[in-house]
Amino acid sequence: MMYEIGEALIGDGPELAHIDLVIGDKNSPVGTAFATNMANMSVGHTPLLAVIRPNLPVKPATLIVPKVTVQNMGDANKIFGPAQTAVGRAVADAVEEEIIPKDIVEDTVILVNVFIDPSAKDYRKIYQYNYGATKLAIKRALEGYPSVDKVLAEKDRGTHPIMGFKAMRLWNPPYLQVALDLDNEERMRSIIRDLPKRERILIEAGTPLVKKFGVEVINKIREERPGAFIIADLKTLDVGRVEVKMAADQTADAVAISGLGTNESIEKAIHECSKQGIYSILDMMNVKDIPEKLEELSLKPNIVLLHRNIDSETMRDNDNEQQSEWGNIKEIKAKLGERGLIAVAGGVTPDKVNTALSNGADIIIAGRYIIGSSDVRRAADDFLRYFPQDSDTMRLALDEDEKI
């Protein structure tokens, strides 16, 4: 029993086409939905059969359902005219091109949801975009596109054009985290304006800022850089759930929790971060045995923050394993799992970047070197020259993996 789902968006401007469709057997849930939609009309969303011309419905039988409310005859003309013609011809051509096998057309039905912007005016574009999007959606449905691997590879990279901003995720380290450890709002704003507009830069609302202005300072940072990934350095020790929610309500992307808290308190804060859909950072400052602390936690953080250990040995006696200035990063990362990240801090200067990255650090935290500089941009660039080029999170996805 066939029951497949397809989607495609083609074009731009008010005439762009966005098609959602299901294709399946008449005796499947798709057939039931087909008959139900025909029998249950609603004002402004009247379904219509796709036809090649009046008195000649397309095969497989195809039902068009407008996504946007049809409010007047002008809207109706766009649906019944160019959009309907486009869908009908796309289905017929899909059969002729053997995208849909001819021997199943009598037993198959298609439901097509069609988006028409009320401000669209160019009938030729409406036709062309909807034709292409319908045929592509059918092809994708029958080929099972996208694969799960494609979805997982793209989920943190892409952004929808209607969003207006990019919801940044840490999918492609390394990153440079600029710690705004100061208590002056104007200086904070000045630094943010001067920072390079790079996707590899994360902005930390340092503890002094949060203590003076509250978590509302996150919104002040957003005013200067709406799409930034913002960390609230709360150093939460207790009532973590409440503090995490407060930061999340102000659109923080991550919250720093103190590793000195009780395991129960830490786990509650990590759980709340997960619930709110933001990153949990466990700050291990003054934690004596970091691997043991992580082992004790049933819930692991997304990121572990390590502070520079000036007195650390350069070699481990028991297994001769190389250590960095921040301890054994690889051992700690192994406790976090495949997607866990390590951030390093503590007097980090540009000449330490390569050492940190080669030892497995994912996030380099810089404070005084940047925020104390008279030339913030140059100071940030001193670090960034050791980083790879920006990732392609703002690219236009071309779906280059689809078969030609």
Short mmCIF file of C-alpha atoms in Angstrom, two decimals:
data_model
loop_
_atom_site.label_atom_id
_atom_site.label_comp_id
_atom_site.label_asym_id
_atom_site.label_seq_id
_atom_site.Cartn_x
_atom_site.Cartn_y
_atom_site.Cartn_z
CA MET A 1 0.00 0.00 0.00
CA MET A 2 1.56 3.28 -1.14
CA TYR A 3 1.47 6.38 1.05
CA GLU A 4 4.24 8.89 0.25
CA ILE A 5 4.83 12.54 1.14
CA GLY A 6 6.58 15.23 -0.92
CA GLU A 7 7.43 18.93 -0.61
CA ALA A 8 9.07 21.55 -2.80
CA LEU A 9 9.58 25.31 -2.93
CA ILE A 10 10.48 27.05 -6.19
CA GLY A 11 10.76 30.69 -7.22
CA ASP A 12 10.86 33.93 -5.29
CA GLY A 13 8.82 37.06 -4.76
CA PRO A 14 5.07 36.89 -4.14
CA GLU A 15 4.68 34.38 -6.98
CA LEU A 16 6.85 31.70 -5.36
CA ALA A 17 5.33 28.24 -5.12
CA HIS A 18 5.35 26.04 -2.04
CA ILE A 19 3.82 22.61 -2.60
CA ASP A 20 3.03 19.96 0.02
CA LEU A 21 1.51 16.75 -1.28
CA VAL A 22 0.66 13.17 -0.45
CA ILE A 23 0.36 10.42 -3.05
CA GLY A 24 -1.01 6.97 -2.39
CA ASP A 25 -3.48 4.21 -3.17
CA LYS A 26 -7.20 4.89 -3.30
CA ASN A 27 -7.73 2.29 -0.57
CA SER A 28 -5.04 3.83 1.68
CA PRO A 29 -5.34 6.73 4.15
CA VAL A 30 -4.56 9.01 1.20
CA GLY A 31 -7.73 7.83 -0.56
CA THR A 32 -9.76 8.43 2.59
CA ALA A 33 -8.32 11.94 2.93
CA PHE A 34 -9.06 12.59 -0.76
CA ALA A 35 -12.76 11.72 -0.39
CA THR A 36 -13.05 13.48 2.97
CA ASN A 37 -11.63 16.73 1.58
CA MET A 38 -14.02 16.66 -1.38
CA ALA A 39 -16.99 16.09 0.91
CA ASN A 40 -16.05 18.63 3.59
CA MET A 41 -15.53 22.03 2.04
CA SER A 42 -14.59 25.04 4.13
CA VAL A 43 -14.97 28.72 3.33
CA GLY A 44 -11.92 30.04 1.48
CA HIS A 45 -10.27 26.62 1.16
CA THR A 46 -12.51 24.89 -1.37
CA PRO A 47 -10.77 21.83 -2.87
CA LEU A 48 -10.82 21.44 -6.64
CA LEU A 49 -9.91 18.64 -9.01
CA ALA A 50 -6.90 19.32 -11.24
CA VAL A 51 -7.90 19.29 -14.89
CA ILE A 52 -5.99 19.52 -18.16
CA ARG A 53 -8.90 21.53 -19.55
CA PRO A 54 -12.57 21.73 -18.62
CA ASN A 55 -14.11 18.23 -18.67
CA LEU A 56 -10.71 16.47 -18.66
CA PRO A 57 -9.45 15.65 -15.12
CA VAL A 58 -5.87 14.52 -14.80
CA LYS A 59 -4.81 10.96 -13.91
CA PRO A 60 -3.97 10.05 -11.20
CA ALA A 61 -6.96 11.96 -9.82
CA THR A 62 -5.51 15.04 -8.08
CA LEU A 63 -7.18 17.28 -5.52
CA ILE A 64 -5.87 20.83 -5.01
CA VAL A 65 -6.40 22.42 -1.59
CA PRO A 66 -5.54 26.14 -1.20
CA LYS A 67 -3.30 26.86 1.83
CA VAL A 68 -4.13 30.58 1.90
CA THR A 69 -7.74 31.68 2.34
CA VAL A 70 -9.36 32.63 -0.96
CA GLN A 71 -11.07 35.94 -0.15
CA ASN A 72 -12.24 37.25 -3.50
CA MET A 73 -12.54 36.41 -7.20
CA GLY A 74 -9.01 37.66 -7.83
CA ASP A 75 -7.64 35.05 -5.43
CA ALA A 76 -9.95 32.40 -6.94
CA ASN A 77 -8.77 33.17 -10.46
CA LYS A 78 -5.13 32.51 -9.48
CA ILE A 79 -6.04 29.13 -7.99
CA PHE A 80 -8.44 28.00 -10.73
CA GLY A 81 -6.28 29.44 -13.50
CA PRO A 82 -2.46 29.30 -13.47
CA ALA A 83 -2.03 27.24 -10.28
CA GLN A 84 -4.59 24.60 -11.22
CA THR A 85 -3.23 24.33 -14.77
CA ALA A 86 0.31 24.02 -13.41
CA VAL A 87 -0.58 21.20 -11.03
CA GLY A 88 -2.60 19.32 -13.65
CA ARG A 89 0.12 19.48 -16.28
CA ALA A 90 2.83 18.59 -13.78
CA VAL A 91 0.95 15.42 -12.78
CA ALA A 92 0.32 14.48 -16.43
CA ASP A 93 3.96 15.10 -17.35
CA ALA A 94 5.08 13.05 -14.34
CA VAL A 95 3.14 10.12 -15.81
CA GLU A 96 4.49 10.73 -19.33
CA GLU A 97 8.05 10.93 -18.00
CA GLU A 98 7.46 7.71 -15.99
CA ILE A 99 8.06 9.41 -12.65
CA ILE A 100 4.61 7.96 -11.84
CA PRO A 101 4.25 4.49 -13.42
CA LYS A 102 1.36 4.50 -15.89
CA ASP A 103 0.05 1.16 -14.66
CA ILE A 104 -0.84 2.56 -11.22
CA VAL A 105 -2.63 5.78 -12.19
CA GLU A 106 -6.15 4.31 -11.91
CA ASP A 107 -5.49 3.13 -8.37
CA THR A 108 -3.66 6.25 -7.16
CA VAL A 109 -4.76 9.65 -5.88
CA ILE A 110 -2.81 12.80 -5.04
CA LEU A 111 -3.60 15.64 -2.63
CA VAL A 112 -1.74 18.87 -3.34
CA ASN A 113 -1.66 21.83 -0.94
CA VAL A 114 -0.99 24.99 -2.95
CA PHE A 115 0.29 28.30 -1.57
CA ILE A 116 -0.67 31.45 -3.47
CA ASP A 117 0.31 34.81 -1.99
CA PRO A 118 -2.66 37.22 -2.36
CA SER A 119 -0.23 39.88 -3.62
CA ALA A 120 0.99 37.69 -6.51
CA LYS A 121 0.21 39.26 -9.89
CA ASP A 122 2.29 37.55 -12.58
CA TYR A 123 0.19 34.60 -13.85
CA ARG A 124 3.08 33.27 -15.92
CA LYS A 125 5.31 33.01 -12.85
CA ILE A 126 2.50 31.48 -10.77
CA TYR A 127 2.10 28.82 -13.44
CA GLN A 128 5.79 28.16 -13.97
CA TYR A 129 6.74 27.98 -10.29
CA ASN A 130 3.79 25.77 -9.31
CA TYR A 131 4.42 23.44 -12.25
CA GLY A 132 8.05 22.94 -11.25
CA ALA A 133 7.31 22.61 -7.53
CA THR A 134 4.52 20.05 -8.08
CA LYS A 135 6.57 17.82 -10.33
CA LEU A 136 9.57 18.04 -8.01
CA ALA A 137 7.43 17.22 -4.97
CA ILE A 138 6.02 14.14 -6.74
CA LYS A 139 9.51 12.99 -7.67
CA ARG A 140 10.75 13.51 -4.13
CA ALA A 141 7.79 11.66 -2.66
CA LEU A 142 8.30 8.60 -4.81
CA GLU A 143 12.06 8.58 -4.21
CA GLY A 144 11.72 8.96 -0.43
CA TYR A 145 13.58 12.28 -0.43
CA PRO A 146 15.01 13.44 1.88
CA SER A 147 16.87 10.62 3.57
CA VAL A 148 17.22 10.69 7.34
CA ASP A 149 20.96 11.29 6.88
CA LYS A 150 20.20 14.36 4.76
CA VAL A 151 17.87 15.76 7.43
CA LEU A 152 20.41 15.23 10.20
CA ALA A 153 23.19 16.79 8.12
CA GLU A 154 21.08 19.86 7.35
CA LYS A 155 19.08 20.42 10.54
CA ASP A 156 21.56 22.84 12.14
CA ARG A 157 22.85 24.36 8.91
CA GLY A 158 19.90 25.74 7.05
CA THR A 159 17.50 28.57 7.79
CA HIS A 160 14.08 29.34 6.38
CA PRO A 161 13.93 32.57 4.33
CA ILE A 162 10.76 33.74 6.07
CA MET A 163 12.44 33.49 9.51
CA GLY A 164 14.31 36.74 8.99
CA PHE A 165 17.16 35.53 11.18
CA LYS A 166 19.28 32.43 11.66
CA ALA A 167 18.72 30.30 14.76
CA MET A 168 22.37 29.39 15.23
CA ARG A 169 23.48 25.94 16.32
CA LEU A 170 26.99 24.77 17.13
CA TRP A 171 27.22 22.16 14.41
CA ASN A 172 30.64 22.99 12.97
CA PRO A 173 33.31 23.93 15.55
CA PRO A 174 35.66 25.56 16.33
CA TYR A 175 34.17 28.81 17.61
CA LEU A 176 35.53 31.92 19.29
CA GLN A 177 33.53 32.94 22.38
CA VAL A 178 33.95 36.58 23.37
CA ALA A 179 33.38 36.96 27.12
CA LEU A 180 31.86 40.34 27.91
CA ASP A 181 33.07 40.45 31.50
CA LEU A 182 32.29 44.09 32.20
CA ASP A 183 29.58 46.19 33.83
CA ASN A 184 29.14 49.06 31.38
CA GLU A 185 26.31 48.89 28.86
CA GLU A 186 27.72 51.44 26.43
CA ARG A 187 31.10 49.71 26.37
CA MET A 188 29.31 46.39 25.83
CA ARG A 189 27.40 47.79 22.87
CA SER A 190 30.52 49.36 21.41
CA ILE A 191 32.43 46.07 21.59
CA ILE A 192 29.62 44.13 19.92
CA ARG A 193 29.40 46.67 17.09
CA ASP A 194 33.16 46.42 16.53
CA LEU A 195 33.33 42.63 16.51
CA PRO A 196 33.67 41.09 13.03
CA LYS A 197 30.39 39.74 11.67
CA ARG A 198 31.55 36.15 11.64
CA GLU A 199 29.47 33.05 12.28
CA ARG A 200 32.32 31.60 14.32
CA ILE A 201 31.91 34.30 16.99
CA LEU A 202 29.78 33.50 20.05
CA ILE A 203 28.91 36.25 22.53
CA GLU A 204 28.95 35.65 26.27
CA ALA A 205 26.94 37.82 28.63
CA GLY A 206 29.55 37.66 31.40
CA THR A 207 28.67 37.29 35.06
CA PRO A 208 29.30 41.01 35.85
CA LEU A 209 26.86 42.05 33.11
CA VAL A 210 24.21 39.62 34.28
CA LYS A 211 24.63 40.66 37.92
CA LYS A 212 24.29 44.36 37.10
CA PHE A 213 21.56 44.28 34.45
CA GLY A 214 19.91 40.91 35.01
CA VAL A 215 19.26 38.35 32.30
CA GLU A 216 17.48 41.15 30.39
CA VAL A 217 20.96 42.13 29.18
CA ILE A 218 20.59 39.33 26.63
CA ASN A 219 17.95 41.40 24.85
CA LYS A 220 20.32 44.37 24.82
CA ILE A 221 22.92 42.18 23.09
CA ARG A 222 20.26 41.02 20.60
CA GLU A 223 19.53 44.65 19.74
CA GLU A 224 23.11 44.96 18.49
CA ARG A 225 23.40 41.51 16.90
CA PRO A 226 20.02 39.77 16.42
CA GLY A 227 21.38 36.51 15.04
CA ALA A 228 24.17 36.01 17.58
CA PHE A 229 24.61 32.86 19.63
CA ILE A 230 24.43 34.26 23.17
CA ILE A 231 25.65 32.52 26.31
CA ALA A 232 24.36 33.60 29.72
CA ASP A 233 27.19 33.01 32.19
CA LEU A 234 25.03 32.49 35.28
CA LYS A 235 27.42 30.11 37.08
CA THR A 236 24.26 28.57 38.52
CA LEU A 237 24.81 26.72 41.81
CA ASP A 238 21.24 26.28 43.01
CA VAL A 239 17.64 26.71 41.77
CA GLY A 240 19.12 26.07 38.33
CA ARG A 241 15.76 25.30 36.79
CA VAL A 242 14.44 28.76 37.60
CA GLU A 243 17.57 30.59 36.44
CA VAL A 244 17.78 28.61 33.21
CA LYS A 245 14.16 29.37 32.39
CA MET A 246 14.72 33.07 33.09
CA ALA A 247 17.66 33.13 30.65
CA ALA A 248 15.78 31.10 28.05
CA ASP A 249 12.82 33.47 28.28
CA GLN A 250 15.24 36.25 27.31
CA THR A 251 16.36 34.17 24.25
CA ALA A 252 19.69 32.94 25.56
CA ASP A 253 21.10 30.13 23.41
CA ALA A 254 23.14 28.60 26.25
CA VAL A 255 23.50 28.84 30.03
CA ALA A 256 26.63 28.24 32.08
CA ILE A 257 26.13 26.12 35.20
CA SER A 258 28.72 25.75 37.95
CA GLY A 259 30.28 22.30 38.29
CA LEU A 260 30.59 22.96 42.03
CA GLY A 261 26.87 22.50 42.52
CA THR A 262 25.36 19.27 43.79
CA ASN A 263 24.75 16.58 41.19
CA GLU A 264 21.00 16.96 41.71
CA SER A 265 21.15 20.72 41.14
CA ILE A 266 23.34 20.34 38.05
CA GLU A 267 21.08 17.69 36.55
CA LYS A 268 17.97 19.79 37.14
CA ALA A 269 19.62 22.72 35.34
CA ILE A 270 20.76 20.51 32.44
CA HIS A 271 17.26 19.04 32.20
CA GLU A 272 15.74 22.52 32.04
CA CYS A 273 18.19 23.53 29.29
CA SER A 274 17.13 20.49 27.29
CA LYS A 275 13.48 21.29 27.93
CA GLN A 276 13.96 24.89 26.77
CA GLY A 277 15.91 23.78 23.68
CA ILE A 278 19.14 25.56 24.63
CA TYR A 279 22.71 24.39 25.31
CA SER A 280 23.90 23.51 28.80
CA ILE A 281 27.48 24.49 29.69
CA LEU A 282 29.06 22.95 32.78
CA ASP A 283 31.77 25.27 34.09
CA MET A 284 34.43 23.13 35.79
CA MET A 285 36.29 25.95 37.52
CA ASN A 286 37.74 24.61 40.81
CA VAL A 287 36.35 21.09 40.20
CA LYS A 288 39.20 18.77 41.21
CA ASP A 289 38.34 15.57 39.30
CA ILE A 290 36.45 16.52 36.15
CA PRO A 291 36.12 13.02 34.60
CA GLU A 292 34.79 11.68 37.91
CA LYS A 293 32.29 14.53 38.18
CA LEU A 294 30.99 13.78 34.69
CA GLU A 295 30.83 10.07 35.48
CA GLU A 296 28.57 10.82 38.44
CA LEU A 297 26.05 12.74 36.33
CA SER A 298 23.25 10.76 34.71
CA LEU A 299 22.49 13.79 32.54
CA LYS A 300 25.52 15.12 30.68
CA PRO A 301 25.91 18.77 29.57
CA ASN A 302 26.24 19.78 25.93
CA ILE A 303 29.48 21.64 26.66
CA VAL A 304 32.14 21.32 29.34
CA LEU A 305 34.14 24.45 30.12
CA LEU A 306 37.73 23.87 31.20
CA HIS A 307 39.88 26.56 32.77
CA ARG A 308 43.61 26.68 32.19
CA ASN A 309 45.56 24.66 34.70
CA ILE A 310 48.97 26.28 35.06
CA ASP A 311 50.26 23.49 37.30
CA SER A 312 49.13 20.54 35.15
CA GLU A 313 51.69 17.90 34.29
CA THR A 314 52.65 17.61 30.65
CA MET A 315 52.48 13.83 30.70
CA ARG A 316 50.30 11.32 32.53
CA ASP A 317 52.33 8.87 34.56
CA ASN A 318 49.98 5.93 34.14
CA ASP A 319 49.56 5.82 30.36
CA ASN A 320 52.03 8.36 29.02
CA GLU A 321 49.17 10.26 27.38
CA GLN A 322 49.77 13.84 26.31
CA GLN A 323 47.84 16.48 28.24
CA SER A 324 47.11 20.07 27.38
CA GLU A 325 47.14 23.12 29.62
CA TRP A 326 43.46 22.41 30.26
CA GLY A 327 43.89 18.79 31.26
CA ASN A 328 43.10 15.71 29.24
CA ILE A 329 40.54 17.12 26.80
CA LYS A 330 40.06 13.90 24.85
CA GLU A 331 39.28 11.85 27.96
CA ILE A 332 36.77 14.46 29.11
CA LYS A 333 35.15 14.70 25.69
CA ALA A 334 34.75 10.91 25.61
CA LYS A 335 32.54 11.19 28.71
CA LEU A 336 30.19 13.56 26.87
CA GLY A 337 29.49 11.37 23.85
CA GLU A 338 29.79 12.04 20.14
CA ARG A 339 28.15 15.48 20.12
CA GLY A 340 29.71 16.85 23.30
CA LEU A 341 31.84 19.99 23.01
CA ILE A 342 34.77 21.32 25.03
CA ALA A 343 35.33 25.03 25.72
CA VAL A 344 38.61 26.31 27.12
CA ALA A 345 39.29 29.53 29.01
CA GLY A 346 41.82 31.20 31.24
CA GLY A 347 44.14 33.84 29.87
CA VAL A 348 43.86 32.53 26.33
CA THR A 349 45.87 34.56 23.83
CA PRO A 350 46.09 34.10 20.05
CA ASP A 351 49.36 32.17 20.31
CA LYS A 352 47.54 29.51 22.36
CA VAL A 353 44.79 28.88 19.79
CA ASN A 354 46.57 26.23 17.75
CA THR A 355 47.59 24.36 20.90
CA ALA A 356 44.01 24.34 22.18
CA LEU A 357 42.50 23.29 18.85
CA SER A 358 45.06 20.53 18.27
CA ASN A 359 44.28 19.13 21.72
CA GLY A 360 40.57 18.88 20.93
CA ALA A 361 39.03 22.17 22.07
CA ASP A 362 35.87 23.20 20.20
CA ILE A 363 35.34 26.67 21.69
CA ILE A 364 38.08 29.16 22.56
CA ILE A 365 36.98 31.71 25.13
CA ALA A 366 38.70 35.08 25.00
CA GLY A 367 38.03 37.94 27.38
CA ARG A 368 40.48 40.65 28.33
CA TYR A 369 42.56 40.39 25.16
CA ILE A 370 39.52 41.50 23.11
CA ILE A 371 37.32 43.56 25.41
CA GLY A 372 40.30 45.42 26.88
CA SER A 373 41.72 46.32 23.48
CA SER A 374 41.50 49.78 21.95
CA ASP A 375 40.97 48.02 18.61
CA VAL A 376 38.38 45.29 19.23
CA ARG A 377 38.14 44.22 15.59
CA ARG A 378 41.88 43.74 15.26
CA ALA A 379 42.06 41.85 18.56
CA ALA A 380 39.28 39.48 17.48
CA ASP A 381 40.96 38.99 14.09
CA ASP A 382 44.16 38.02 15.93
CA PHE A 383 42.23 34.94 17.09
CA LEU A 384 40.13 34.36 13.98
CA ARG A 385 43.11 34.02 11.67
CA TYR A 386 43.74 30.64 13.31
CA PHE A 387 40.15 29.51 12.62
CA PRO A 388 38.72 27.95 9.45
CA GLN A 389 36.54 30.04 7.17
CA ASP A 390 32.93 30.49 8.22
CA SER A 391 30.63 27.56 7.67
CA ASP A 392 27.90 27.67 5.05
CA THR A 393 24.96 28.04 7.42
CA MET A 394 23.62 31.00 5.45
CA ARG A 395 23.98 29.33 2.06
CA LEU A 396 21.02 28.71 -0.21
CA ALA A 397 20.59 24.95 -0.06
CA LEU A 398 20.80 23.57 -3.60
CA ASP A 399 19.96 19.99 -2.67
CA GLU A 400 22.96 18.88 -4.67
CA ASP A 401 22.48 15.31 -3.47
CA GLU A 402 19.26 14.79 -5.48
CA LYS A 403 19.51 12.51 -8.46
CA ILE A 404 19.72 14.13 -11.89
#
